[in-house]
PDB file of C-alpha atoms in Angstrom:
ATOM      1  CA  MET A   1     -60.562  43.237  18.697  1.00  0.00           C
ATOM      2  CA  SER A   2     -59.596  39.802  17.358  1.00  0.00           C
ATOM      3  CA  GLU A   3     -58.358  36.931  19.460  1.00  0.00           C
ATOM      4  CA  ASN A   4     -55.691  34.482  18.433  1.00  0.00           C
ATOM      5  CA  LYS A   5     -56.843  30.896  18.807  1.00  0.00           C
ATOM      6  CA  VAL A   6     -54.579  27.908  19.049  1.00  0.00           C
ATOM      7  CA  ILE A   7     -55.922  24.683  17.636  1.00  0.00           C
ATOM      8  CA  ILE A   8     -54.160  21.479  18.547  1.00  0.00           C
ATOM      9  CA  LYS A   9     -54.762  18.312  16.587  1.00  0.00           C
ATOM     10  CA  ASN A  10     -53.814  14.933  18.032  1.00  0.00           C
ATOM     11  CA  LYS A  11     -53.991  11.664  16.191  1.00  0.00           C
ATOM     12  CA  GLY A  12     -54.475   8.409  18.042  1.00  0.00           C
ATOM     13  CA  LEU A  13     -56.906   5.873  19.425  1.00  0.00           C
ATOM     14  CA  VAL A  14     -59.221   6.414  22.348  1.00  0.00           C
ATOM     15  CA  ARG A  15     -60.344   3.337  24.209  1.00  0.00           C
ATOM     16  CA  ALA A  16     -63.809   3.634  25.702  1.00  0.00           C
ATOM     17  CA  GLU A  17     -65.128   0.668  27.641  1.00  0.00           C
ATOM     18  CA  PHE A  18     -68.865   0.855  28.170  1.00  0.00           C
ATOM     19  CA  ASN A  19     -72.068  -1.124  27.953  1.00  0.00           C
ATOM     20  CA  PHE A  20     -75.270   0.127  26.439  1.00  0.00           C
ATOM     21  CA  TRP A  21     -78.651  -1.298  25.696  1.00  0.00           C
ATOM     22  CA  VAL A  22     -79.439  -1.664  22.008  1.00  0.00           C
ATOM     23  CA  GLY A  23     -83.226  -1.636  22.377  1.00  0.00           C
ATOM     24  CA  LEU A  24     -85.872  -4.324  22.052  1.00  0.00           C
ATOM     25  CA  TYR A  25     -85.573  -4.861  18.289  1.00  0.00           C
ATOM     26  CA  MET A  26     -81.793  -5.258  18.221  1.00  0.00           C
ATOM     27  CA  ASP A  27     -81.872  -7.239  21.479  1.00  0.00           C
ATOM     28  CA  LYS A  28     -83.831  -9.968  19.699  1.00  0.00           C
ATOM     29  CA  PHE A  29     -81.366  -9.837  16.771  1.00  0.00           C
ATOM     30  CA  TYR A  30     -78.372 -10.238  19.132  1.00  0.00           C
ATOM     31  CA  ASP A  31     -80.089 -13.133  20.926  1.00  0.00           C
ATOM     32  CA  GLY A  32     -80.374 -14.815  17.536  1.00  0.00           C
ATOM     33  CA  LEU A  33     -76.672 -14.267  16.782  1.00  0.00           C
ATOM     34  CA  GLU A  34     -75.747 -15.903  20.072  1.00  0.00           C
ATOM     35  CA  ASN A  35     -77.668 -18.979  18.897  1.00  0.00           C
ATOM     36  CA  LYS A  36     -76.187 -18.802  15.362  1.00  0.00           C
ATOM     37  CA  LYS A  37     -79.499 -17.669  13.890  1.00  0.00           C
ATOM     38  CA  LEU A  38     -80.396 -14.635  11.794  1.00  0.00           C
ATOM     39  CA  ILE A  39     -83.600 -12.927  12.850  1.00  0.00           C
ATOM     40  CA  GLY A  40     -85.057 -10.051  10.844  1.00  0.00           C
ATOM     41  CA  ASN A  41     -88.420  -8.386  10.718  1.00  0.00           C
ATOM     42  CA  LYS A  42     -90.974  -7.717   8.003  1.00  0.00           C
ATOM     43  CA  CYS A  43     -92.968  -4.561   7.338  1.00  0.00           C
ATOM     44  CA  PRO A  44     -96.688  -5.334   7.651  1.00  0.00           C
ATOM     45  CA  LYS A  45     -97.534  -2.829   4.888  1.00  0.00           C
ATOM     46  CA  CYS A  46     -94.977  -3.224   2.059  1.00  0.00           C
ATOM     47  CA  GLY A  47     -93.487  -6.621   2.995  1.00  0.00           C
ATOM     48  CA  HIS A  48     -89.837  -5.502   3.028  1.00  0.00           C
ATOM     49  CA  VAL A  49     -87.677  -7.726   5.260  1.00  0.00           C
ATOM     50  CA  PHE A  50     -84.943  -6.036   7.281  1.00  0.00           C
ATOM     51  CA  LEU A  51     -81.737  -7.431   8.726  1.00  0.00           C
ATOM     52  CA  PRO A  52     -80.856  -6.195  11.234  1.00  0.00           C
ATOM     53  CA  PRO A  53     -84.439  -5.571  12.309  1.00  0.00           C
ATOM     54  CA  ARG A  54     -85.765  -2.055  12.670  1.00  0.00           C
ATOM     55  CA  LYS A  55     -88.673  -0.313  14.306  1.00  0.00           C
ATOM     56  CA  ILE A  56     -89.686   1.868  11.350  1.00  0.00           C
ATOM     57  CA  CYS A  57     -89.856   0.646   7.745  1.00  0.00           C
ATOM     58  CA  GLY A  58     -87.356   2.600   5.681  1.00  0.00           C
ATOM     59  CA  LYS A  59     -89.567   2.317   2.595  1.00  0.00           C
ATOM     60  CA  CYS A  60     -93.071   3.233   3.744  1.00  0.00           C
ATOM     61  CA  LYS A  61     -92.340   4.671   7.239  1.00  0.00           C
ATOM     62  CA  VAL A  62     -94.771   2.336   9.022  1.00  0.00           C
ATOM     63  CA  THR A  63     -93.981   1.194  12.582  1.00  0.00           C
ATOM     64  CA  ILE A  64     -93.211  -2.517  12.617  1.00  0.00           C
ATOM     65  CA  PRO A  65     -94.850  -4.019  15.733  1.00  0.00           C
ATOM     66  CA  LEU A  66     -92.408  -5.553  18.203  1.00  0.00           C
ATOM     67  CA  GLU A  67     -94.679  -8.483  19.059  1.00  0.00           C
ATOM     68  CA  GLU A  68     -95.068  -9.791  15.499  1.00  0.00           C
ATOM     69  CA  ASN A  69     -93.551  -9.864  11.997  1.00  0.00           C
ATOM     70  CA  TRP A  70     -90.309 -11.625  13.023  1.00  0.00           C
ATOM     71  CA  VAL A  71     -88.646 -13.681  10.309  1.00  0.00           C
ATOM     72  CA  ASP A  72     -86.070 -16.474  10.673  1.00  0.00           C
ATOM     73  CA  LEU A  73     -83.586 -16.055   7.857  1.00  0.00           C
ATOM     74  CA  PRO A  74     -81.159 -18.457   6.163  1.00  0.00           C
ATOM     75  CA  GLU A  75     -77.372 -18.266   6.472  1.00  0.00           C
ATOM     76  CA  THR A  76     -77.003 -17.759   2.734  1.00  0.00           C
ATOM     77  CA  GLY A  77     -77.020 -14.672   0.589  1.00  0.00           C
ATOM     78  CA  THR A  78     -75.790 -12.953  -2.569  1.00  0.00           C
ATOM     79  CA  LEU A  79     -72.733 -10.723  -2.835  1.00  0.00           C
ATOM     80  CA  GLU A  80     -74.077  -7.350  -4.014  1.00  0.00           C
ATOM     81  CA  ASN A  81     -70.705  -5.537  -4.153  1.00  0.00           C
ATOM     82  CA  TYR A  82     -67.278  -5.635  -2.534  1.00  0.00           C
ATOM     83  CA  THR A  83     -64.061  -3.762  -1.929  1.00  0.00           C
ATOM     84  CA  LEU A  84     -60.482  -4.557  -0.993  1.00  0.00           C
ATOM     85  CA  THR A  85     -59.007  -2.575   1.882  1.00  0.00           C
ATOM     86  CA  ALA A  86     -55.893  -2.647   4.022  1.00  0.00           C
ATOM     87  CA  TYR A  87     -57.851  -1.196   6.950  1.00  0.00           C
ATOM     88  CA  LYS A  88     -59.100  -3.580   9.612  1.00  0.00           C
ATOM     89  CA  VAL A  89     -62.845  -3.260  10.035  1.00  0.00           C
ATOM     90  CA  SER A  90     -64.158  -4.704  13.298  1.00  0.00           C
ATOM     91  CA  ASP A  91     -66.062  -3.867  16.450  1.00  0.00           C
ATOM     92  CA  ARG A  92     -63.133  -1.958  17.956  1.00  0.00           C
ATOM     93  CA  ARG A  93     -60.280  -1.385  15.530  1.00  0.00           C
ATOM     94  CA  GLY A  94     -59.595   0.961  12.671  1.00  0.00           C
ATOM     95  CA  ARG A  95     -55.916   0.238  12.080  1.00  0.00           C
ATOM     96  CA  LYS A  96     -54.197  -0.328   8.782  1.00  0.00           C
ATOM     97  CA  GLY A  97     -53.026  -3.872   8.085  1.00  0.00           C
ATOM     98  CA  LYS A  98     -50.228  -5.167   5.871  1.00  0.00           C
ATOM     99  CA  SER A  99     -52.313  -6.687   3.088  1.00  0.00           C
ATOM    100  CA  LEU A 100     -55.601  -6.093   1.294  1.00  0.00           C
ATOM    101  CA  LYS A 101     -58.666  -7.864   2.713  1.00  0.00           C
ATOM    102  CA  PRO A 102     -61.979  -8.235   0.866  1.00  0.00           C
ATOM    103  CA  TYR A 103     -65.202  -6.964   2.430  1.00  0.00           C
ATOM    104  CA  GLY A 104     -68.583  -7.397   0.828  1.00  0.00           C
ATOM    105  CA  MET A 105     -72.151  -6.196   1.057  1.00  0.00           C
ATOM    106  CA  ILE A 106     -74.271  -9.323   1.286  1.00  0.00           C
ATOM    107  CA  LYS A 107     -78.004  -9.421   0.711  1.00  0.00           C
ATOM    108  CA  ILE A 108     -79.216 -12.297   2.887  1.00  0.00           C
ATOM    109  CA  ASP A 109     -81.717 -14.479   1.025  1.00  0.00           C
ATOM    110  CA  GLY A 110     -85.249 -13.303   1.770  1.00  0.00           C
ATOM    111  CA  THR A 111     -84.263  -9.739   2.796  1.00  0.00           C
ATOM    112  CA  ASN A 112     -84.376  -6.363   1.064  1.00  0.00           C
ATOM    113  CA  CYS A 113     -81.148  -4.898   2.433  1.00  0.00           C
ATOM    114  CA  GLY A 114     -77.473  -5.718   2.824  1.00  0.00           C
ATOM    115  CA  ILE A 115     -74.951  -6.236   5.605  1.00  0.00           C
ATOM    116  CA  VAL A 116     -71.185  -5.688   5.350  1.00  0.00           C
ATOM    117  CA  TYR A 117     -68.738  -8.375   6.474  1.00  0.00           C
ATOM    118  CA  PRO A 118     -65.336  -9.833   5.501  1.00  0.00           C
ATOM    119  CA  LEU A 119     -65.176 -12.276   2.607  1.00  0.00           C
ATOM    120  CA  ASN A 120     -63.137 -15.147   4.041  1.00  0.00           C
ATOM    121  CA  ASN A 121     -61.022 -17.727   2.224  1.00  0.00           C
ATOM    122  CA  MET A 122     -61.378 -15.954  -1.137  1.00  0.00           C
ATOM    123  CA  GLU A 123     -58.736 -14.576  -3.435  1.00  0.00           C
ATOM    124  CA  PRO A 124     -59.630 -11.253  -5.114  1.00  0.00           C
ATOM    125  CA  GLU A 125     -59.707 -12.791  -8.604  1.00  0.00           C
ATOM    126  CA  GLU A 126     -62.390 -15.322  -7.593  1.00  0.00           C
ATOM    127  CA  ILE A 127     -64.766 -12.751  -6.056  1.00  0.00           C
ATOM    128  CA  LYS A 128     -67.694 -11.870  -8.323  1.00  0.00           C
ATOM    129  CA  THR A 129     -70.777  -9.794  -7.626  1.00  0.00           C
ATOM    130  CA  GLY A 130     -73.834 -12.023  -7.715  1.00  0.00           C
ATOM    131  CA  MET A 131     -72.005 -15.033  -6.239  1.00  0.00           C
ATOM    132  CA  LYS A 132     -73.690 -17.070  -3.506  1.00  0.00           C
ATOM    133  CA  VAL A 133     -72.128 -16.940  -0.040  1.00  0.00           C
ATOM    134  CA  LYS A 134     -72.887 -18.299   3.420  1.00  0.00           C
ATOM    135  CA  ILE A 135     -72.071 -17.256   6.975  1.00  0.00           C
ATOM    136  CA  GLU A 136     -68.920 -18.395   8.712  1.00  0.00           C
ATOM    137  CA  TRP A 137     -69.825 -18.324  12.413  1.00  0.00           C
ATOM    138  CA  ALA A 138     -67.413 -17.766  15.274  1.00  0.00           C
ATOM    139  CA  LYS A 139     -66.706 -20.947  17.205  1.00  0.00           C
ATOM    140  CA  LYS A 140     -67.943 -19.353  20.439  1.00  0.00           C
ATOM    141  CA  THR A 141     -70.771 -16.846  20.030  1.00  0.00           C
ATOM    142  CA  LYS A 142     -71.518 -13.991  22.443  1.00  0.00           C
ATOM    143  CA  GLY A 143     -74.570 -12.285  20.964  1.00  0.00           C
ATOM    144  CA  GLU A 144     -72.734  -9.529  19.085  1.00  0.00           C
ATOM    145  CA  PRO A 145     -71.984  -8.647  15.437  1.00  0.00           C
ATOM    146  CA  SER A 146     -68.562 -10.323  15.558  1.00  0.00           C
ATOM    147  CA  ASP A 147     -70.336 -13.691  16.004  1.00  0.00           C
ATOM    148  CA  ILE A 148     -70.370 -13.619  12.201  1.00  0.00           C
ATOM    149  CA  GLU A 149     -66.694 -13.912  11.279  1.00  0.00           C
ATOM    150  CA  GLY A 150     -67.501 -13.325   7.645  1.00  0.00           C
ATOM    151  CA  PHE A 151     -68.868 -15.019   4.560  1.00  0.00           C
ATOM    152  CA  VAL A 152     -67.454 -17.858   2.442  1.00  0.00           C
ATOM    153  CA  LYS A 153     -68.336 -19.188  -1.016  1.00  0.00           C
ATOM    154  CA  VAL A 154     -71.192 -21.670  -1.194  1.00  0.00           C
TER     155      VAL A 154
END
């Protein structure tokens, strides 16, 4: 005997206010952001530098000790690739905006991986992969990813 099932699909936003602990490695990273500093960590075996820091090296699978291998990183990097999107990308929103906004994957100087942030004060025709960029910090930092407002041309 078969049962009829009714499936209801709703579209909308769900607001969930909560706090969670990010762990010891990311805690140190967030402390750095609050002080307008980038802190990564370096694999003791292969030498890869990660930002944000991680516990296990993604290349050679070695545990990176918490007590050592921390690296202070510069505020500059290279634009590896980019896209233009009308969707707002932030800590809490996923809504569509009225105009296209550039977002880029930036490889911070001295690291082996990229981070994605808005490309500020740039017109699409002036954005080129390989260009040098630097962090644009929020005026008031709170120790969270949005402390980096985006990247601007050097």
